[in-house]
């Protein structure tokens, strides 16, 4: 993996970074698009690496574990906050059916974490209840600063919550 802040290659086992691959199976580049190529290829020690945009690490057994997408990482006060990590905590709450978090602009920290939650059928919860639950389980910069309850979250055809749609909706609200 590649350190998102320094560009350092070969991070220690278990440490998240951007996944980089090389070899004959990797594409040569984008057709007639040098800007796109410059953004995703790195020449390191004579090898041409492709930066996949996936965040992950190598586990103790040598397997690659994908934990998130680079474009979804939330930058809070200089710290990388991985949405999936926060969402996993939210899913531990017994009343939560679906959850997603996105970064929203913040004047001093760059971004802050906002959570969108769909409760299980027949359940009720307050923002304070969910925030207190997170406070016990997450570092300060990873904790959602606000919760928005929804009857349903936008999903793809395969049922994956679409963070991009939620982020776009938040940006529209801020411009109103």
Short mmCIF file of N, CA and C in Angstrom, two decimals:
data_model
loop_
_atom_site.label_atom_id
_atom_site.label_comp_id
_atom_site.label_asym_id
_atom_site.label_seq_id
_atom_site.Cartn_x
_atom_site.Cartn_y
_atom_site.Cartn_z
N UNK A 1 0.81 -1.19 0.00
CA UNK A 1 0.00 0.00 0.00
C UNK A 1 0.85 1.25 0.00
N UNK A 2 0.23 2.34 -0.31
CA UNK A 2 0.88 3.64 -0.36
C UNK A 2 0.28 4.52 0.73
N UNK A 3 1.14 5.16 1.53
CA UNK A 3 0.67 6.08 2.55
C UNK A 3 -0.01 7.26 1.86
N UNK A 4 -1.25 7.56 2.24
CA UNK A 4 -2.02 8.63 1.60
C UNK A 4 -1.41 10.01 1.81
N UNK A 5 -0.68 10.19 2.90
CA UNK A 5 -0.12 11.51 3.20
C UNK A 5 1.27 11.71 2.62
N UNK A 6 2.12 10.67 2.70
CA UNK A 6 3.52 10.84 2.31
C UNK A 6 3.88 10.21 0.98
N UNK A 7 3.05 9.28 0.49
CA UNK A 7 3.38 8.57 -0.75
C UNK A 7 4.35 7.42 -0.52
N UNK A 8 4.70 7.16 0.75
CA UNK A 8 5.62 6.07 1.08
C UNK A 8 5.03 4.73 0.64
N UNK A 9 5.87 3.89 0.04
CA UNK A 9 5.43 2.56 -0.39
C UNK A 9 5.68 1.55 0.73
N UNK A 10 5.05 0.39 0.60
CA UNK A 10 5.24 -0.75 1.49
C UNK A 10 5.06 -0.38 2.96
N UNK A 11 3.84 -0.17 3.33
CA UNK A 11 3.50 0.13 4.71
C UNK A 11 3.58 -1.14 5.55
N UNK A 12 3.68 -1.01 6.86
CA UNK A 12 3.70 -2.19 7.73
C UNK A 12 2.40 -2.99 7.63
N UNK A 13 2.48 -4.30 7.95
CA UNK A 13 1.30 -5.15 7.95
C UNK A 13 0.18 -4.51 8.76
N UNK A 14 -1.02 -4.55 8.24
CA UNK A 14 -2.18 -4.06 8.95
C UNK A 14 -2.43 -2.57 8.85
N UNK A 15 -1.47 -1.81 8.29
CA UNK A 15 -1.64 -0.36 8.19
C UNK A 15 -2.29 0.00 6.85
N UNK A 16 -3.38 0.76 6.91
CA UNK A 16 -4.10 1.13 5.70
C UNK A 16 -3.33 2.12 4.84
N UNK A 17 -3.45 1.93 3.54
CA UNK A 17 -2.89 2.83 2.55
C UNK A 17 -3.61 2.60 1.24
N UNK A 18 -3.26 3.37 0.22
CA UNK A 18 -3.87 3.15 -1.09
C UNK A 18 -3.20 1.94 -1.74
N UNK A 19 -4.00 1.05 -2.28
CA UNK A 19 -3.47 -0.16 -2.91
C UNK A 19 -2.85 0.21 -4.26
N UNK A 20 -1.60 -0.24 -4.46
CA UNK A 20 -0.87 0.00 -5.70
C UNK A 20 -0.46 -1.35 -6.28
N UNK A 21 -0.64 -1.52 -7.59
CA UNK A 21 -0.31 -2.78 -8.25
C UNK A 21 0.58 -2.54 -9.46
N UNK A 22 1.35 -3.56 -9.82
CA UNK A 22 2.15 -3.48 -11.04
C UNK A 22 2.20 -4.88 -11.65
N UNK A 23 2.61 -4.97 -12.91
CA UNK A 23 2.78 -6.25 -13.58
C UNK A 23 2.23 -6.21 -14.98
N UNK A 24 2.43 -7.29 -15.73
CA UNK A 24 2.00 -7.32 -17.14
C UNK A 24 0.48 -7.24 -17.31
N UNK A 25 -0.27 -7.59 -16.30
CA UNK A 25 -1.73 -7.57 -16.40
C UNK A 25 -2.32 -6.18 -16.19
N UNK A 26 -1.50 -5.24 -15.72
CA UNK A 26 -1.98 -3.88 -15.46
C UNK A 26 -1.97 -3.09 -16.76
N UNK A 27 -3.03 -2.32 -16.96
CA UNK A 27 -3.15 -1.55 -18.21
C UNK A 27 -1.95 -0.63 -18.41
N UNK A 28 -1.69 -0.28 -19.67
CA UNK A 28 -0.58 0.62 -20.01
C UNK A 28 -0.89 2.06 -19.62
N UNK A 29 -2.17 2.41 -19.65
CA UNK A 29 -2.56 3.77 -19.32
C UNK A 29 -3.87 4.11 -20.01
N UNK A 30 -4.36 5.30 -19.73
CA UNK A 30 -5.58 5.79 -20.35
C UNK A 30 -5.25 6.33 -21.74
N UNK A 31 -6.06 6.00 -22.72
CA UNK A 31 -5.85 6.39 -24.11
C UNK A 31 -5.86 7.91 -24.24
N UNK A 32 -4.74 8.45 -24.68
CA UNK A 32 -4.59 9.88 -24.97
C UNK A 32 -5.06 10.79 -23.82
N UNK A 33 -4.73 10.37 -22.60
CA UNK A 33 -5.13 11.16 -21.43
C UNK A 33 -3.96 11.24 -20.44
N UNK A 34 -2.95 12.04 -20.76
CA UNK A 34 -1.77 12.11 -19.89
C UNK A 34 -2.07 12.62 -18.48
N UNK A 35 -3.09 13.47 -18.32
CA UNK A 35 -3.44 13.97 -16.98
C UNK A 35 -3.96 12.83 -16.10
N UNK A 36 -4.83 11.99 -16.66
CA UNK A 36 -5.35 10.86 -15.90
C UNK A 36 -4.22 9.89 -15.56
N UNK A 37 -3.32 9.66 -16.51
CA UNK A 37 -2.19 8.76 -16.27
C UNK A 37 -1.29 9.30 -15.15
N UNK A 38 -1.03 10.59 -15.17
CA UNK A 38 -0.18 11.19 -14.14
C UNK A 38 -0.80 11.05 -12.76
N UNK A 39 -2.12 11.05 -12.71
CA UNK A 39 -2.83 10.97 -11.42
C UNK A 39 -2.79 9.57 -10.82
N UNK A 40 -2.70 8.53 -11.67
CA UNK A 40 -2.84 7.17 -11.14
C UNK A 40 -1.62 6.27 -11.30
N UNK A 41 -0.57 6.72 -11.97
CA UNK A 41 0.64 5.91 -12.13
C UNK A 41 1.81 6.55 -11.40
N UNK A 42 2.64 5.70 -10.74
CA UNK A 42 3.85 6.15 -10.06
C UNK A 42 5.00 5.24 -10.48
N UNK A 43 6.12 5.84 -10.82
CA UNK A 43 7.34 5.11 -11.13
C UNK A 43 8.15 5.01 -9.85
N UNK A 44 8.36 3.79 -9.36
CA UNK A 44 9.09 3.59 -8.11
C UNK A 44 10.05 2.42 -8.30
N UNK A 45 11.33 2.70 -8.09
CA UNK A 45 12.39 1.68 -8.21
C UNK A 45 12.28 0.90 -9.51
N UNK A 46 12.05 1.63 -10.60
CA UNK A 46 12.01 1.00 -11.92
C UNK A 46 10.73 0.27 -12.26
N UNK A 47 9.76 0.31 -11.39
CA UNK A 47 8.47 -0.34 -11.66
C UNK A 47 7.39 0.73 -11.77
N UNK A 48 6.46 0.48 -12.67
CA UNK A 48 5.35 1.42 -12.88
C UNK A 48 4.12 0.90 -12.13
N UNK A 49 3.76 1.58 -11.05
CA UNK A 49 2.63 1.17 -10.21
C UNK A 49 1.36 1.91 -10.61
N UNK A 50 0.24 1.18 -10.55
CA UNK A 50 -1.08 1.76 -10.76
C UNK A 50 -1.74 1.92 -9.40
N UNK A 51 -2.15 3.13 -9.07
CA UNK A 51 -2.85 3.40 -7.81
C UNK A 51 -4.34 3.16 -8.05
N UNK A 52 -4.90 2.17 -7.36
CA UNK A 52 -6.25 1.70 -7.65
C UNK A 52 -7.37 2.60 -7.14
N UNK A 53 -7.08 3.45 -6.16
CA UNK A 53 -8.14 4.24 -5.54
C UNK A 53 -8.80 3.51 -4.38
N UNK A 54 -8.39 2.25 -4.16
CA UNK A 54 -8.89 1.48 -3.02
C UNK A 54 -7.97 1.67 -1.83
N UNK A 55 -8.54 1.72 -0.65
CA UNK A 55 -7.78 1.79 0.59
C UNK A 55 -7.81 0.40 1.21
N UNK A 56 -6.67 -0.06 1.69
CA UNK A 56 -6.63 -1.38 2.29
C UNK A 56 -5.28 -1.65 2.92
N UNK A 57 -5.13 -2.90 3.36
CA UNK A 57 -3.87 -3.32 3.99
C UNK A 57 -3.65 -4.80 3.73
N UNK A 58 -2.46 -5.26 4.06
CA UNK A 58 -2.16 -6.69 3.98
C UNK A 58 -2.30 -7.25 5.39
N UNK A 59 -3.09 -8.32 5.51
CA UNK A 59 -3.31 -8.90 6.84
C UNK A 59 -2.17 -9.86 7.20
N UNK A 60 -2.26 -10.47 8.37
CA UNK A 60 -1.19 -11.35 8.88
C UNK A 60 -0.98 -12.58 8.01
N UNK A 61 -2.00 -12.97 7.23
CA UNK A 61 -1.88 -14.13 6.36
C UNK A 61 -1.42 -13.76 4.96
N UNK A 62 -1.14 -12.47 4.73
CA UNK A 62 -0.66 -12.03 3.42
C UNK A 62 -1.75 -11.68 2.43
N UNK A 63 -3.00 -11.63 2.88
CA UNK A 63 -4.11 -11.29 2.00
C UNK A 63 -4.35 -9.78 1.99
N UNK A 64 -4.77 -9.27 0.84
CA UNK A 64 -5.14 -7.86 0.74
C UNK A 64 -6.56 -7.70 1.25
N UNK A 65 -6.76 -6.78 2.18
CA UNK A 65 -8.07 -6.48 2.74
C UNK A 65 -8.44 -5.07 2.30
N UNK A 66 -9.49 -4.94 1.50
CA UNK A 66 -9.93 -3.62 1.04
C UNK A 66 -10.88 -3.06 2.09
N UNK A 67 -10.57 -1.86 2.58
CA UNK A 67 -11.37 -1.29 3.65
C UNK A 67 -12.21 -0.10 3.21
N UNK A 68 -11.83 0.57 2.13
CA UNK A 68 -12.60 1.75 1.70
C UNK A 68 -12.14 2.20 0.32
N UNK A 69 -12.70 3.32 -0.13
CA UNK A 69 -12.28 3.97 -1.37
C UNK A 69 -11.63 5.30 -1.02
N UNK A 70 -10.56 5.64 -1.70
CA UNK A 70 -9.82 6.88 -1.42
C UNK A 70 -10.73 8.10 -1.51
N UNK A 71 -11.61 8.11 -2.50
CA UNK A 71 -12.48 9.28 -2.70
C UNK A 71 -13.48 9.47 -1.56
N UNK A 72 -13.70 8.42 -0.75
CA UNK A 72 -14.64 8.51 0.36
C UNK A 72 -13.98 8.88 1.69
N UNK A 73 -12.64 8.88 1.74
CA UNK A 73 -11.94 9.21 2.99
C UNK A 73 -12.29 10.63 3.41
N UNK A 74 -12.57 10.79 4.69
CA UNK A 74 -12.94 12.09 5.26
C UNK A 74 -11.71 12.64 5.98
N UNK A 75 -11.30 13.85 5.64
CA UNK A 75 -10.13 14.47 6.25
C UNK A 75 -10.59 15.41 7.37
N UNK A 76 -10.37 14.98 8.61
CA UNK A 76 -10.83 15.73 9.78
C UNK A 76 -9.60 16.24 10.55
N UNK A 77 -9.39 17.53 10.49
CA UNK A 77 -8.27 18.12 11.22
C UNK A 77 -6.93 17.49 10.91
N UNK A 78 -6.73 17.08 9.67
CA UNK A 78 -5.46 16.47 9.26
C UNK A 78 -5.41 14.96 9.44
N UNK A 79 -6.46 14.36 9.99
CA UNK A 79 -6.51 12.91 10.18
C UNK A 79 -7.41 12.27 9.13
N UNK A 80 -7.01 11.10 8.64
CA UNK A 80 -7.85 10.35 7.71
C UNK A 80 -8.88 9.55 8.50
N UNK A 81 -10.13 9.76 8.18
CA UNK A 81 -11.24 9.02 8.79
C UNK A 81 -11.86 8.15 7.70
N UNK A 82 -11.82 6.83 7.91
CA UNK A 82 -12.34 5.90 6.92
C UNK A 82 -13.82 5.62 7.21
N UNK A 83 -14.71 5.99 6.29
CA UNK A 83 -16.14 5.84 6.52
C UNK A 83 -16.56 4.45 6.97
N UNK A 84 -15.98 3.43 6.36
CA UNK A 84 -16.41 2.07 6.70
C UNK A 84 -16.19 1.77 8.18
N UNK A 85 -15.11 2.28 8.75
CA UNK A 85 -14.84 2.05 10.17
C UNK A 85 -15.94 2.65 11.05
N UNK A 86 -16.38 3.85 10.73
CA UNK A 86 -17.46 4.50 11.48
C UNK A 86 -18.77 3.75 11.25
N UNK A 87 -19.02 3.37 10.02
CA UNK A 87 -20.26 2.66 9.69
C UNK A 87 -20.35 1.32 10.41
N UNK A 88 -19.22 0.62 10.54
CA UNK A 88 -19.23 -0.66 11.26
C UNK A 88 -19.67 -0.47 12.70
N UNK A 89 -19.24 0.62 13.33
CA UNK A 89 -19.68 0.92 14.70
C UNK A 89 -21.18 1.20 14.72
N UNK A 90 -21.65 1.99 13.77
CA UNK A 90 -23.09 2.30 13.71
C UNK A 90 -23.92 1.03 13.53
N UNK A 91 -23.43 0.10 12.72
CA UNK A 91 -24.16 -1.16 12.50
C UNK A 91 -24.21 -2.03 13.75
N UNK A 92 -23.30 -1.80 14.71
CA UNK A 92 -23.34 -2.54 15.97
C UNK A 92 -24.53 -2.12 16.83
N UNK A 93 -25.05 -0.93 16.60
CA UNK A 93 -26.20 -0.45 17.39
C UNK A 93 -27.42 -1.30 17.02
N UNK A 94 -28.11 -1.85 18.00
CA UNK A 94 -29.21 -2.78 17.70
C UNK A 94 -30.40 -2.17 16.95
N UNK A 95 -30.53 -0.85 16.95
CA UNK A 95 -31.67 -0.23 16.27
C UNK A 95 -31.37 0.18 14.82
N UNK A 96 -30.10 0.10 14.42
CA UNK A 96 -29.69 0.57 13.10
C UNK A 96 -29.83 -0.53 12.05
N UNK A 97 -30.59 -0.23 10.99
CA UNK A 97 -30.73 -1.15 9.86
C UNK A 97 -29.69 -0.86 8.79
N UNK A 98 -29.54 0.41 8.44
CA UNK A 98 -28.55 0.84 7.45
C UNK A 98 -27.90 2.12 7.92
N UNK A 99 -26.63 2.30 7.52
CA UNK A 99 -25.91 3.51 7.91
C UNK A 99 -24.89 3.87 6.85
N UNK A 100 -24.63 5.15 6.74
CA UNK A 100 -23.57 5.66 5.86
C UNK A 100 -23.07 6.96 6.46
N UNK A 101 -21.77 7.21 6.28
CA UNK A 101 -21.22 8.48 6.73
C UNK A 101 -20.50 9.16 5.57
N UNK A 102 -20.54 10.48 5.59
CA UNK A 102 -19.84 11.29 4.59
C UNK A 102 -19.17 12.46 5.30
N UNK A 103 -18.22 13.05 4.61
CA UNK A 103 -17.59 14.25 5.11
C UNK A 103 -18.31 15.47 4.60
N UNK A 104 -18.57 16.40 5.50
CA UNK A 104 -19.18 17.66 5.07
C UNK A 104 -18.22 18.79 5.47
N UNK A 105 -18.16 19.85 4.67
CA UNK A 105 -17.21 20.93 4.95
C UNK A 105 -17.38 21.52 6.35
N UNK A 106 -16.24 21.85 6.96
CA UNK A 106 -16.23 22.47 8.28
C UNK A 106 -15.17 23.56 8.26
N UNK A 107 -15.48 24.75 8.81
CA UNK A 107 -14.57 25.89 8.69
C UNK A 107 -13.20 25.72 9.35
N UNK A 108 -13.10 24.95 10.42
CA UNK A 108 -11.80 24.84 11.10
C UNK A 108 -11.12 23.48 10.92
N UNK A 109 -11.90 22.41 10.81
CA UNK A 109 -11.28 21.08 10.71
C UNK A 109 -11.21 20.55 9.28
N UNK A 110 -11.69 21.31 8.32
CA UNK A 110 -11.69 20.85 6.93
C UNK A 110 -12.98 20.13 6.61
N UNK A 111 -13.20 19.02 7.30
CA UNK A 111 -14.45 18.27 7.16
C UNK A 111 -14.85 17.75 8.53
N UNK A 112 -16.12 17.39 8.64
CA UNK A 112 -16.59 16.68 9.82
C UNK A 112 -17.47 15.54 9.35
N UNK A 113 -17.63 14.56 10.23
CA UNK A 113 -18.37 13.35 9.89
C UNK A 113 -19.86 13.56 10.14
N UNK A 114 -20.66 13.23 9.12
CA UNK A 114 -22.11 13.25 9.27
C UNK A 114 -22.62 11.85 8.96
N UNK A 115 -23.50 11.33 9.81
CA UNK A 115 -24.06 9.99 9.63
C UNK A 115 -25.50 10.06 9.17
N UNK A 116 -25.84 9.15 8.28
CA UNK A 116 -27.21 8.97 7.81
C UNK A 116 -27.62 7.57 8.25
N UNK A 117 -28.78 7.50 8.92
CA UNK A 117 -29.20 6.24 9.51
C UNK A 117 -30.64 5.92 9.16
N UNK A 118 -30.84 4.67 8.79
CA UNK A 118 -32.18 4.11 8.63
C UNK A 118 -32.35 3.13 9.78
N UNK A 119 -33.36 3.36 10.60
CA UNK A 119 -33.60 2.49 11.75
C UNK A 119 -34.34 1.23 11.33
N UNK A 120 -34.21 0.20 12.16
CA UNK A 120 -34.96 -1.04 11.93
C UNK A 120 -36.45 -0.74 12.08
N UNK A 121 -37.25 -1.51 11.42
CA UNK A 121 -38.70 -1.32 11.45
C UNK A 121 -39.22 -1.33 12.89
N UNK A 122 -40.01 -0.32 13.22
CA UNK A 122 -40.61 -0.23 14.54
C UNK A 122 -39.71 0.36 15.61
N UNK A 123 -38.47 0.67 15.28
CA UNK A 123 -37.53 1.22 16.27
C UNK A 123 -37.54 2.74 16.26
N UNK A 124 -37.20 3.32 17.40
CA UNK A 124 -37.03 4.76 17.52
C UNK A 124 -35.71 5.01 18.23
N UNK A 125 -35.03 6.07 17.84
CA UNK A 125 -33.78 6.44 18.49
C UNK A 125 -33.61 7.95 18.37
N UNK A 126 -32.82 8.50 19.26
CA UNK A 126 -32.53 9.94 19.20
C UNK A 126 -31.09 10.13 18.71
N UNK A 127 -30.84 11.34 18.24
CA UNK A 127 -29.48 11.67 17.81
C UNK A 127 -28.51 11.48 18.99
N UNK A 128 -28.91 11.92 20.17
CA UNK A 128 -28.05 11.80 21.36
C UNK A 128 -27.72 10.34 21.65
N UNK A 129 -28.70 9.46 21.52
CA UNK A 129 -28.48 8.03 21.79
C UNK A 129 -27.40 7.47 20.86
N UNK A 130 -27.48 7.82 19.58
CA UNK A 130 -26.51 7.31 18.61
C UNK A 130 -25.14 7.95 18.84
N UNK A 131 -25.11 9.25 19.11
CA UNK A 131 -23.83 9.94 19.36
C UNK A 131 -23.15 9.39 20.61
N UNK A 132 -23.92 9.13 21.67
CA UNK A 132 -23.36 8.54 22.89
C UNK A 132 -22.78 7.16 22.61
N UNK A 133 -23.48 6.38 21.80
CA UNK A 133 -23.03 5.04 21.42
C UNK A 133 -21.67 5.14 20.71
N UNK A 134 -21.54 6.10 19.81
CA UNK A 134 -20.29 6.29 19.06
C UNK A 134 -19.17 6.80 19.96
N UNK A 135 -19.51 7.65 20.93
CA UNK A 135 -18.50 8.24 21.80
C UNK A 135 -17.72 7.16 22.55
N UNK A 136 -18.39 6.08 22.91
CA UNK A 136 -17.75 5.00 23.65
C UNK A 136 -16.88 4.12 22.77
N UNK A 137 -17.01 4.24 21.44
CA UNK A 137 -16.38 3.28 20.53
C UNK A 137 -15.44 3.88 19.48
N UNK A 138 -15.44 5.20 19.34
CA UNK A 138 -14.65 5.83 18.28
C UNK A 138 -13.77 6.96 18.83
N UNK A 139 -12.62 7.15 18.21
CA UNK A 139 -11.77 8.29 18.54
C UNK A 139 -12.53 9.57 18.21
N UNK A 140 -12.19 10.65 18.88
CA UNK A 140 -12.91 11.92 18.74
C UNK A 140 -13.09 12.38 17.31
N UNK A 141 -12.04 12.34 16.50
CA UNK A 141 -12.15 12.86 15.13
C UNK A 141 -13.00 11.97 14.23
N UNK A 142 -13.23 10.72 14.65
CA UNK A 142 -14.02 9.79 13.84
C UNK A 142 -15.51 9.84 14.17
N UNK A 143 -15.85 10.46 15.29
CA UNK A 143 -17.25 10.47 15.72
C UNK A 143 -18.10 11.38 14.85
N UNK A 144 -19.30 10.91 14.49
CA UNK A 144 -20.21 11.80 13.76
C UNK A 144 -20.54 13.02 14.62
N UNK A 145 -20.63 14.17 13.98
CA UNK A 145 -21.02 15.40 14.67
C UNK A 145 -22.51 15.63 14.54
N UNK A 146 -23.12 14.98 13.57
CA UNK A 146 -24.58 15.07 13.42
C UNK A 146 -25.09 13.77 12.81
N UNK A 147 -26.36 13.51 13.10
CA UNK A 147 -27.04 12.31 12.61
C UNK A 147 -28.29 12.76 11.88
N UNK A 148 -28.53 12.19 10.73
CA UNK A 148 -29.79 12.44 10.02
C UNK A 148 -30.48 11.10 9.84
N UNK A 149 -31.68 11.00 10.42
CA UNK A 149 -32.46 9.78 10.28
C UNK A 149 -33.28 9.86 9.00
N UNK A 150 -33.30 8.77 8.26
CA UNK A 150 -34.08 8.70 7.02
C UNK A 150 -34.88 7.41 7.00
N UNK A 151 -36.01 7.45 6.29
CA UNK A 151 -36.82 6.23 6.17
C UNK A 151 -36.13 5.22 5.27
N UNK A 152 -35.31 5.70 4.33
CA UNK A 152 -34.47 4.81 3.53
C UNK A 152 -33.27 5.59 3.00
N UNK A 153 -32.20 4.85 2.73
CA UNK A 153 -30.99 5.45 2.19
C UNK A 153 -30.88 5.09 0.71
N UNK A 154 -30.28 5.96 -0.10
CA UNK A 154 -30.14 5.65 -1.52
C UNK A 154 -29.17 4.47 -1.71
N UNK A 155 -29.58 3.51 -2.53
CA UNK A 155 -28.75 2.33 -2.74
C UNK A 155 -28.59 2.02 -4.23
N UNK A 156 -27.55 1.27 -4.52
CA UNK A 156 -27.31 0.81 -5.89
C UNK A 156 -28.20 -0.39 -6.18
N UNK A 157 -28.11 -0.91 -7.38
CA UNK A 157 -28.91 -2.07 -7.78
C UNK A 157 -28.59 -3.29 -6.93
N UNK A 158 -27.38 -3.34 -6.36
CA UNK A 158 -27.01 -4.49 -5.53
C UNK A 158 -27.18 -4.21 -4.04
N UNK A 159 -27.79 -3.06 -3.70
CA UNK A 159 -28.10 -2.76 -2.31
C UNK A 159 -27.03 -2.01 -1.53
N UNK A 160 -25.97 -1.57 -2.21
CA UNK A 160 -24.91 -0.82 -1.54
C UNK A 160 -25.35 0.63 -1.38
N UNK A 161 -25.18 1.19 -0.17
CA UNK A 161 -25.55 2.58 0.07
C UNK A 161 -24.66 3.49 -0.76
N UNK A 162 -25.27 4.46 -1.43
CA UNK A 162 -24.55 5.37 -2.31
C UNK A 162 -24.13 6.63 -1.55
N UNK A 163 -22.92 6.62 -1.02
CA UNK A 163 -22.42 7.78 -0.28
C UNK A 163 -22.38 9.02 -1.16
N UNK A 164 -22.03 8.84 -2.43
CA UNK A 164 -21.93 9.96 -3.37
C UNK A 164 -23.23 10.74 -3.43
N UNK A 165 -24.36 10.03 -3.48
CA UNK A 165 -25.67 10.68 -3.53
C UNK A 165 -25.91 11.47 -2.25
N UNK A 166 -25.59 10.88 -1.11
CA UNK A 166 -25.76 11.58 0.17
C UNK A 166 -24.88 12.83 0.23
N UNK A 167 -23.64 12.70 -0.22
CA UNK A 167 -22.72 13.85 -0.22
C UNK A 167 -23.25 14.95 -1.13
N UNK A 168 -23.72 14.58 -2.32
CA UNK A 168 -24.28 15.57 -3.25
C UNK A 168 -25.50 16.27 -2.65
N UNK A 169 -26.37 15.52 -1.98
CA UNK A 169 -27.55 16.10 -1.35
C UNK A 169 -27.15 17.09 -0.26
N UNK A 170 -26.11 16.76 0.50
CA UNK A 170 -25.63 17.66 1.55
C UNK A 170 -25.09 18.95 0.94
N UNK A 171 -24.34 18.83 -0.14
CA UNK A 171 -23.78 20.02 -0.78
C UNK A 171 -24.89 20.93 -1.31
N UNK A 172 -25.94 20.33 -1.86
CA UNK A 172 -27.09 21.12 -2.35
C UNK A 172 -27.74 21.87 -1.20
N UNK A 173 -27.91 21.21 -0.05
CA UNK A 173 -28.51 21.86 1.12
C UNK A 173 -27.68 23.06 1.57
N UNK A 174 -26.37 22.90 1.53
CA UNK A 174 -25.48 23.97 1.99
C UNK A 174 -25.51 25.18 1.06
N UNK A 175 -25.85 24.98 -0.19
CA UNK A 175 -25.88 26.07 -1.16
C UNK A 175 -27.20 26.82 -1.14
N UNK A 176 -28.20 26.26 -0.48
CA UNK A 176 -29.52 26.90 -0.43
C UNK A 176 -29.54 28.07 0.52
#
